[in-house]
Structures are given as structure tokens and as C-alpha cells.
Tab-separated table of C-alpha atoms in Angstrom:
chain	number	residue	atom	x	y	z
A	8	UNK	CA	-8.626	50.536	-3.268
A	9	UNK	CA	-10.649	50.169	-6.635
A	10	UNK	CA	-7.485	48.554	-8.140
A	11	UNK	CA	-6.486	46.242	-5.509
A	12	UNK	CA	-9.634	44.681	-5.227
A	13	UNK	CA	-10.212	44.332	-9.258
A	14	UNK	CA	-6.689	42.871	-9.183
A	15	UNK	CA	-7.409	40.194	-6.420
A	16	UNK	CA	-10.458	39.786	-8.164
A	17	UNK	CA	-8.912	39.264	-11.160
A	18	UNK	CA	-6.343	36.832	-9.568
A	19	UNK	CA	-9.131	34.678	-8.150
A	20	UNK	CA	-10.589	34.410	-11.974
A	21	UNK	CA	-7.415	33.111	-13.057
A	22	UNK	CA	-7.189	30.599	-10.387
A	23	UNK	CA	-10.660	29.629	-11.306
A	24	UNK	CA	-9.813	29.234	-14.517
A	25	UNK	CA	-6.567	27.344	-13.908
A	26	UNK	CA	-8.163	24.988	-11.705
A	27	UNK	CA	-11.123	24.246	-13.934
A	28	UNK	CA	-8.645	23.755	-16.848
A	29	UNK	CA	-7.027	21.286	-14.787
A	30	UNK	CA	-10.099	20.042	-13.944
A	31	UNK	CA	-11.144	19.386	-17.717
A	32	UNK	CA	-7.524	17.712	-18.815
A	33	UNK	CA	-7.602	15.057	-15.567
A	34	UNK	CA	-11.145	14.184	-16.648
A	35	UNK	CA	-9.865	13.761	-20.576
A	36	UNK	CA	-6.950	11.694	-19.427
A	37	UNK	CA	-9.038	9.589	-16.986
A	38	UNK	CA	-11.523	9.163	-19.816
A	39	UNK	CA	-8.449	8.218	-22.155
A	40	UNK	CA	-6.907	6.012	-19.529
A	41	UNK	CA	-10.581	4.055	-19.411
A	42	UNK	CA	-11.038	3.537	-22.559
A	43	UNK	CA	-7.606	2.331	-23.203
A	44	UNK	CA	-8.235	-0.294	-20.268
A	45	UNK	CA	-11.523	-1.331	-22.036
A	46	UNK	CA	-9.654	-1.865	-25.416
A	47	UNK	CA	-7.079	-3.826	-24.030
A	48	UNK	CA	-9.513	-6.242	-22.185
A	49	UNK	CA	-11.739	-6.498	-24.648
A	50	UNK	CA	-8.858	-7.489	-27.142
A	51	UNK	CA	-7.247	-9.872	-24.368
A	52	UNK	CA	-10.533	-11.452	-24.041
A	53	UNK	CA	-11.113	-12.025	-27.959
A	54	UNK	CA	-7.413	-13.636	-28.351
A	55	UNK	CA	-7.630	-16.035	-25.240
A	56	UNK	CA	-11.437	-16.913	-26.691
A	57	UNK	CA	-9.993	-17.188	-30.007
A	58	UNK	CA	-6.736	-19.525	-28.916
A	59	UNK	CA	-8.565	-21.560	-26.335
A	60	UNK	CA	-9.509	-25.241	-27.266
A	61	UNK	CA	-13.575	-24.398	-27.134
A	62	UNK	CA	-15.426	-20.985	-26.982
A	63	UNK	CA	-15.905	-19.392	-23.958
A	64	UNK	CA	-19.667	-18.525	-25.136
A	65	UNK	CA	-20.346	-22.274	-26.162
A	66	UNK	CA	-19.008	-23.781	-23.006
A	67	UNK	CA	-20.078	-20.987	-20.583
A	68	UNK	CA	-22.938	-22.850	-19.613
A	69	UNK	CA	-21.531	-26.001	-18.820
A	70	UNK	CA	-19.501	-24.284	-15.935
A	71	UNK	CA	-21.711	-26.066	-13.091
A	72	UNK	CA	-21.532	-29.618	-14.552
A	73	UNK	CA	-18.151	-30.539	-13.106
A	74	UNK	CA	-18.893	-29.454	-9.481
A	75	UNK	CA	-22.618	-31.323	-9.957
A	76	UNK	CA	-20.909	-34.021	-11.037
A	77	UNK	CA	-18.522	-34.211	-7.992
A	78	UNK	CA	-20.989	-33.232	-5.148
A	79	UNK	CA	-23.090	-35.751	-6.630
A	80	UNK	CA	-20.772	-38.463	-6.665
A	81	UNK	CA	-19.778	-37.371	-3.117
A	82	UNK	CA	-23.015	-37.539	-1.903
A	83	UNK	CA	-23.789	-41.501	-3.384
A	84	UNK	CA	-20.687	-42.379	-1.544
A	85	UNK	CA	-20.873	-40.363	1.932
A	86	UNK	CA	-20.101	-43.091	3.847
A	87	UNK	CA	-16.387	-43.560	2.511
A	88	UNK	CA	-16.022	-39.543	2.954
A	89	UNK	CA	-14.537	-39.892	6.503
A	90	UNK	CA	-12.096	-42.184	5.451
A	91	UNK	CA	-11.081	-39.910	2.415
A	92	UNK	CA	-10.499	-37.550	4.796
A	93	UNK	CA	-8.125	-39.274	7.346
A	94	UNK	CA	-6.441	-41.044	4.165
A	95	UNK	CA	-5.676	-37.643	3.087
A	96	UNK	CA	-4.983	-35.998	5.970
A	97	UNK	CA	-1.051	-36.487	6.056
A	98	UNK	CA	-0.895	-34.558	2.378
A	99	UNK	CA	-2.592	-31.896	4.023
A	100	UNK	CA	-0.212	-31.819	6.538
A	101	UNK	CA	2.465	-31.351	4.226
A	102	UNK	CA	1.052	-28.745	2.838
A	103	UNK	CA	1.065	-26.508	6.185
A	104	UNK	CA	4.557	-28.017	6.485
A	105	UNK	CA	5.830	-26.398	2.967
A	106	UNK	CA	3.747	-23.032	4.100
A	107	UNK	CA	5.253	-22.839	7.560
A	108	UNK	CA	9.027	-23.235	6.585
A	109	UNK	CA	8.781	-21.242	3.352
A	110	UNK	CA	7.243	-19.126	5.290
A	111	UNK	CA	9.521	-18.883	7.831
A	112	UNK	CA	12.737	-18.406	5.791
A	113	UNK	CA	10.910	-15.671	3.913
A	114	UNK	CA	10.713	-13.642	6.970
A	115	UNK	CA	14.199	-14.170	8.138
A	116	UNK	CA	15.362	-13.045	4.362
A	117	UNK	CA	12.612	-10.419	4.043
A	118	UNK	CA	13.578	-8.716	7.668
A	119	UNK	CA	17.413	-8.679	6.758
A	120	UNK	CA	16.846	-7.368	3.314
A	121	UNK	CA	14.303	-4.799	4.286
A	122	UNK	CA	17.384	-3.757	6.507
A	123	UNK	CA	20.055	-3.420	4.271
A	124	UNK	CA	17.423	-1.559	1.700
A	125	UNK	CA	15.900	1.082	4.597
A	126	UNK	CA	17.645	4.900	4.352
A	127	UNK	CA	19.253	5.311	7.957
A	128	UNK	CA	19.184	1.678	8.563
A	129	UNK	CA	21.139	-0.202	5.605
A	130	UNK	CA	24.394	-1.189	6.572
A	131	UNK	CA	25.551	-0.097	3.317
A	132	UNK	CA	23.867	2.586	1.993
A	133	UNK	CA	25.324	2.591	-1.726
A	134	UNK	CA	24.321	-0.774	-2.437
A	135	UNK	CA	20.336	0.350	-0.991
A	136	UNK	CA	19.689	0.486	-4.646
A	137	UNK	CA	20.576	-3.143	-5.434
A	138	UNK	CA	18.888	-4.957	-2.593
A	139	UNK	CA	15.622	-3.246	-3.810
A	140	UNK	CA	16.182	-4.753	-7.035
A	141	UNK	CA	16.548	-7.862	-5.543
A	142	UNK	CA	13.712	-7.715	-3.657
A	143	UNK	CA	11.651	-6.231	-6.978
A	144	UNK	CA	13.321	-9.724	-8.948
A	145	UNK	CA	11.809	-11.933	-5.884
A	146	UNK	CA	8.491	-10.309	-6.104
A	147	UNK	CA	7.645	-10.371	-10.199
A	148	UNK	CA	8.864	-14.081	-10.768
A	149	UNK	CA	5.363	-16.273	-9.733
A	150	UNK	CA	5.968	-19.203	-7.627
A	151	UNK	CA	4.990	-21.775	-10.103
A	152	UNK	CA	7.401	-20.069	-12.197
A	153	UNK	CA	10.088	-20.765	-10.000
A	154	UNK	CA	8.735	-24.482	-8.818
A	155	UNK	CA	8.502	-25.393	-12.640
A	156	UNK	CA	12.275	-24.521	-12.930
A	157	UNK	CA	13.687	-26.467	-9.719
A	158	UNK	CA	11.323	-29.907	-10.670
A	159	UNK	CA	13.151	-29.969	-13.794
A	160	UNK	CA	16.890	-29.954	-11.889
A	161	UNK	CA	15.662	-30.967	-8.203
A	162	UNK	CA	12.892	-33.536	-9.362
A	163	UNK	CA	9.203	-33.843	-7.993
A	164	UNK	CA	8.183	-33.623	-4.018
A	165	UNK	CA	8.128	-30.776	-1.593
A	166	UNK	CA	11.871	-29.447	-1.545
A	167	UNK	CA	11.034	-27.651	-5.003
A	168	UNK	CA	7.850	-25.959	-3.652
A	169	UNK	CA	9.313	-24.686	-0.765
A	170	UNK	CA	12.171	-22.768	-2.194
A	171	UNK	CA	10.053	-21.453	-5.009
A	172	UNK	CA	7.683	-19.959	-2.371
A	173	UNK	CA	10.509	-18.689	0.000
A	174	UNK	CA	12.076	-17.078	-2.543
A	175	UNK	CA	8.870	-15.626	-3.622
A	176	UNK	CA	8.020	-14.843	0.365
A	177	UNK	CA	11.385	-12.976	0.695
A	178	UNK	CA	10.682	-10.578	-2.115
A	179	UNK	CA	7.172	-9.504	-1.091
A	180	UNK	CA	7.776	-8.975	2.774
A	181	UNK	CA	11.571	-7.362	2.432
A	182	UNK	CA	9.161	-4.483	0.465
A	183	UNK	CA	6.195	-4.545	3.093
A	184	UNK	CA	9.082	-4.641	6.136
A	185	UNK	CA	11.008	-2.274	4.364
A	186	UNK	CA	8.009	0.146	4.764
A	187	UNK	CA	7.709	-0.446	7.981
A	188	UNK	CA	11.175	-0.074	8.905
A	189	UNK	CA	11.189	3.554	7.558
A	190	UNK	CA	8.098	4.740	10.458
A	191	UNK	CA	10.761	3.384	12.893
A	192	UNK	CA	12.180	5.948	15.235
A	193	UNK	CA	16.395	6.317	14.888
A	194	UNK	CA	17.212	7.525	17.993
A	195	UNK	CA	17.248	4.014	19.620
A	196	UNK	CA	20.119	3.290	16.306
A	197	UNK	CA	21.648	6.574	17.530
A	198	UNK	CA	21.881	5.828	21.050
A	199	UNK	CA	23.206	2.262	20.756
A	200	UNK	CA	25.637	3.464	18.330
A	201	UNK	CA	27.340	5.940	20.333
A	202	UNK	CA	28.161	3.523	22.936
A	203	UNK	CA	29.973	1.266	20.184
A	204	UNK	CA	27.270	-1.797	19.550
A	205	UNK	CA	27.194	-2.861	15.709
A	206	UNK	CA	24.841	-2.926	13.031
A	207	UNK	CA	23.320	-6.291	14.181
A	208	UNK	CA	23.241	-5.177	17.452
A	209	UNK	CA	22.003	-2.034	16.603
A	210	UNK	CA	19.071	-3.293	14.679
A	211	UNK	CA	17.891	-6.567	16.833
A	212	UNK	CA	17.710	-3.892	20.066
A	213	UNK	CA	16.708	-0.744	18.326
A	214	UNK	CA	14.610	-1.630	15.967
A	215	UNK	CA	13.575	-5.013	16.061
A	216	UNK	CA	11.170	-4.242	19.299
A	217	UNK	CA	9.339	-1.316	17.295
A	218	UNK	CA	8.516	-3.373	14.456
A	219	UNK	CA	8.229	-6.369	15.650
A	220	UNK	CA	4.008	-6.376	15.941
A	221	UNK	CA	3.428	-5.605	12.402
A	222	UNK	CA	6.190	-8.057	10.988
A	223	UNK	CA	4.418	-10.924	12.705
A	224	UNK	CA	1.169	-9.438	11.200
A	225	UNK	CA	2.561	-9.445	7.500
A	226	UNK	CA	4.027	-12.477	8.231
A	227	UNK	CA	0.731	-14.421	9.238
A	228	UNK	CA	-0.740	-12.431	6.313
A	229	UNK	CA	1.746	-14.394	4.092
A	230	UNK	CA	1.364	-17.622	5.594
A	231	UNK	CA	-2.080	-17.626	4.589
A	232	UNK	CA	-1.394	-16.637	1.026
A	233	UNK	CA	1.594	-19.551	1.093
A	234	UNK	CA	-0.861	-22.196	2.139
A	235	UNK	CA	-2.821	-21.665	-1.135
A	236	UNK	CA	0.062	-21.220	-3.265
A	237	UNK	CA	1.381	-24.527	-1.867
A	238	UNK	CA	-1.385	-26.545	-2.705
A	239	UNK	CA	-1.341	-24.913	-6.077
A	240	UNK	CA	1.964	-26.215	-6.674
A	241	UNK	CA	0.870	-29.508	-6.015
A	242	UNK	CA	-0.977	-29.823	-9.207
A	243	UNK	CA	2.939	-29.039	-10.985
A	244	UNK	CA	4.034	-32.145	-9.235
A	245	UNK	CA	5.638	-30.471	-6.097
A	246	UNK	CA	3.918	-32.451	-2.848
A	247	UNK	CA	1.176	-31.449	-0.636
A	248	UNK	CA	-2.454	-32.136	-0.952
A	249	UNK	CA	-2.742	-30.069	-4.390
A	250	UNK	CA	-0.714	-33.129	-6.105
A	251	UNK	CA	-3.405	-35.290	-4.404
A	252	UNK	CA	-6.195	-33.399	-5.895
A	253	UNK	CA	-4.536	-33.716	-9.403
A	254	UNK	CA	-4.575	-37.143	-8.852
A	255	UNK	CA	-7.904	-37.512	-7.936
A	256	UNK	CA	-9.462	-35.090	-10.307
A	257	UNK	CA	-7.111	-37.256	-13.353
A	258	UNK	CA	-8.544	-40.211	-12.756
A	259	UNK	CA	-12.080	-38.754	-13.701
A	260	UNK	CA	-15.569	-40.176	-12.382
A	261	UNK	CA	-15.119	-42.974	-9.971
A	262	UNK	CA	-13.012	-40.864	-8.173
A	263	UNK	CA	-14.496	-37.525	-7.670
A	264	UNK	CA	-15.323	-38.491	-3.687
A	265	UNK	CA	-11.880	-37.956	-3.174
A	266	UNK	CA	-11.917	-34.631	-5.155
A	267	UNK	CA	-14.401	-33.661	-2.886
A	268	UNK	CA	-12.927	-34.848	0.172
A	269	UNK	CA	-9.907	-32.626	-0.545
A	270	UNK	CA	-11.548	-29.673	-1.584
A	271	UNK	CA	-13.763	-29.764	1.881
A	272	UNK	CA	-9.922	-30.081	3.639
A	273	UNK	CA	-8.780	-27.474	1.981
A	274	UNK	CA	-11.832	-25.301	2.170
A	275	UNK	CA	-11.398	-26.145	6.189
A	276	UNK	CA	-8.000	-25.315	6.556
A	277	UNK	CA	-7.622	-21.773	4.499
A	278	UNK	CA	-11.098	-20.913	6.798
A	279	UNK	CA	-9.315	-21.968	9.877
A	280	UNK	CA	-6.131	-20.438	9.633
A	281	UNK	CA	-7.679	-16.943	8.073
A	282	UNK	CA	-9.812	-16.693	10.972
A	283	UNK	CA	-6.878	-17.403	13.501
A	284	UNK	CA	-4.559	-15.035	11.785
A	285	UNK	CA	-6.890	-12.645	11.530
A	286	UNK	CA	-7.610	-12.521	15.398
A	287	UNK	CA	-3.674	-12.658	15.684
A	288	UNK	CA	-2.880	-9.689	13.732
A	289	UNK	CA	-5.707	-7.533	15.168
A	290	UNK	CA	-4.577	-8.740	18.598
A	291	UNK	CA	-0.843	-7.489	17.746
A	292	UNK	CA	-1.794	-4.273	16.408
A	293	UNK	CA	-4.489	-3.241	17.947
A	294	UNK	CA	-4.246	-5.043	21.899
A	295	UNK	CA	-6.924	-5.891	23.822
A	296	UNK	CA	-9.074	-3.280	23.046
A	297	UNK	CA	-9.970	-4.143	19.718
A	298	UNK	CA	-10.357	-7.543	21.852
A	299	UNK	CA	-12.920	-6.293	24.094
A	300	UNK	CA	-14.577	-4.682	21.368
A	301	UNK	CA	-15.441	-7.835	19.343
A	302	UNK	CA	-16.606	-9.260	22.308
């Protein structure tokens, strides 16, 4: 009995040991891994001070004099604010217009890809590999990227903006549906497939109505994130209310009433729409429970 309990004894030493020298080496790489991350944006920050046209700790504190300068001018001419706002209204309009549609086709391409790139789903499950690629392409190339590109062949104005943010869309919510689509239960795909329906089929009726709630919920997500990026590509020459801005903000004081009357539409819109979604994506996965809570 002596010897079995020195040798558990023993064993439970070298665990000990084992796990503390574990232990030790994750702390020493985190510690590496920090200060490598330190180094590299304490370099970054040098070289973009170093490159930029003025230094960052000479101009630092001149940060607040463009936005006193606008709010100022805004405020001499309050009266013409309103009809800032209604002149600019249609470009805002736009902009929900390029967000909606890109939107839109970014879900149909994300849901089909997701698809054809889930294991037990994909309609051809060799190629599973090469629609995740795709998707990976879709997701690392930026929008303005992509918007830059198609005003040089396509020329200036929404059409540009729109595909460079679909094809953007597509990438980013094939991979979230794609993780969804792999919590879906196969015995729905089973069943329909025994009596003969096809892959369409097969996934609009079996699994289409399980994930269903939280691809609406990404996709309102996205449609959030695409009404910013849209008005972003505005300022590349690509439509909406973010080429209005650039407009305003070009011509320089005199005309910073508009600047502000655009920002305050923006700032309106993004608030209005991420409150909305947000109620419309806890509604759809949570019910009316989480309703009843809130209230």
C-alpha cells in the first residue's frame, strides 16, 4: 500500500509539474506575442507620422477646429438648415437604395454559397474547398477597393458602389451562413431525399425554415454596416449622400452648413436603422419574450 500511494503521489507531482511548466511557457509566449504587438505599432505609428504631410504631435491639437468651425457656421445659418436637409434628402435616399439592393444580392449569393460550401449540404462536396476560397477572396478585398476598380471601367454614380458592396456582402455572410448552416439538423435533407426531391428542393424545405431567423438577423446586421460603407463610397465618386458631403466639405467655409446638414442625416439614419434592426434581430431570435422583457 506504501508503494501505491508514493507512486500516485508521485504521479500527481509530475502532473504538477507538467502543468506549471506549461503554465510558465504560455505566459513567455503571451509575453513574447505582446511585446511583438507593441513593436509593430509603435513602428507603424513612427512611419505613418514620419510619411504623413504634418506631424501627428504638431497637429494633434488642432483636431477640434474643423468640427468648431462647421457647428459654428451651422449655427450662424440655422435658418437655411431645414432646407439643407430636404435639398439633400433624395442623396440620402440613394444611399439606403445602394444598401438595400447590395444588400439584398449579397444574401441571395451568400445563402447559395454557404450551401454549396456546408459538409452534408454542398451539392458538390469536392469543390467545398473552392467555394470557401471564394468566399475568403470576397471577404479580404475592401469595398472601396473594389468601387475604385469599377469607376475606372463603369464610370462615376451608384452602379459601381453597389456591386463593390455586394460582392463584398456575399463574401462575409456565405462565411457567417455557412456557420449557421452546419447547427442545422440533416434529417429534414434525409427525409426529403428519400422520397426523390433535389438539392434545391431539399435545401429551400429542409433547411431554409431552420435557418431562416438568424439569416435575416445577419442580414439586417449587414445592412447596417452597408449603409455606412455606401456613404463612404460616395466620397470615391460613387453616388449617395457621401459624394454630397465631399462636395460640400471641398468647397471649404461658406459651405460647411451643408456639411453639417449631412452629417446630422446621416447621424439620423445609421441611429434609426441600428435601433430598428436591433429590435428586429432580437425579435427573430429571441420571440416575444425578450419582447416582454424590454418592456
Amino acid at each position: 500500500m506504501a508503494d501505491t500511494s508514493g507512486m500516485s503521489g508521485g504521479r500527481v507531482a509530475a502532473v504538477r509539474d507538467d502543468y506549471m511548466e506549461l503554465t510558465r511557457r504560455k505566459r513567455l509566449y503571451s509575453g513574447i506575442l505582446l511585446a511583438v504587438f507593441v513593436a509593430l505599432m509603435v513602428s507603424g505609428f513612427m512611419v505613418a507620422d514620419a510619411r504623413n504631410a504634418g506631424g501627428f504631435w504638431d497637429g494633434w491639437t488642432n483636431v477640434l477646429d474643423f468640427p468648431r468651425v462647421v457647428v459654428a457656421e451651422a449655427a450662424e445659418k440655422a435658418g437655411e438648415l431645414p432646407g439643407h436637409l430636404i435639398a439633400f434628402f433624395p442623396a440620402l435616399i440613394e444611399t439606403i437604395n445602394i444598401a438595400a439592393v447590395s444588400t439584398l444580392f449579397g444574401v441571395l449569393g451568400g445563402a447559395l454559397l454557404s450551401m454549396l460550401s456546408t459538409r452534408g449540404l454542398a451539392r458538390w462536396p469536392r469543390l467545398i474547398p473552392l467555394f470557401r476560397r471564394m468566399m475568403d477572396v470576397m471577404r479580404a478585398i475592401p469595398e472601396i477597393v473594389i468601387a475604385l476598380v469599377l469607376i475606372f471601367v463603369l464610370g462615376g454614380g451608384p452602379v459601381p458602389a453597389m456591386i463593390a458592396i455586394a460582392f463584398h456582402t456575399v463574401g462575409a455572410l456565405g462565411k457567417l451562413f455557412s456557420e449557421v448552416n452546419e447547427n442545422a439538423s440533416l434529417k429534414p435533407v434525409e427525409g426529403l431525399a428519400s422520397v426523390g426531391a433535389t438539392w434545391t428542393q431539399r435545401m429551400v424545405l429542409g433547411v431554409m425554415p431552420q435557418v431562416a431567423p438568424n439569416y435575416l438577423s445577419y442580414a439586417l446586421l449587414r445592412f447596417e454596416i452597408n449603409i455606412r460603407a455606401s456613404a463612404i463610397l460616395g466620397f470615391v465618386g460613387a453616388g449617395g449622400i457621401g459624394y454630397e458631403l465631399k462636395n460640400a466639405m471641398s468647397w471649404g467655409q461658406g459651405q460647411y452648413d451643408e456639411s453639417a446638414a449631412i452629417f446630422l442625416l446621416l447621424f439620423a439614419t445609421i441611429v434609426t436603422f441600428d435601433q430598428v434592426s436591433s429590435l428586429a434581430r432580437d425579435r427573430l431570435t429571441h420571440g416575444r419574450k425578450s419582447e416582454m422583457l424590454h418592456q
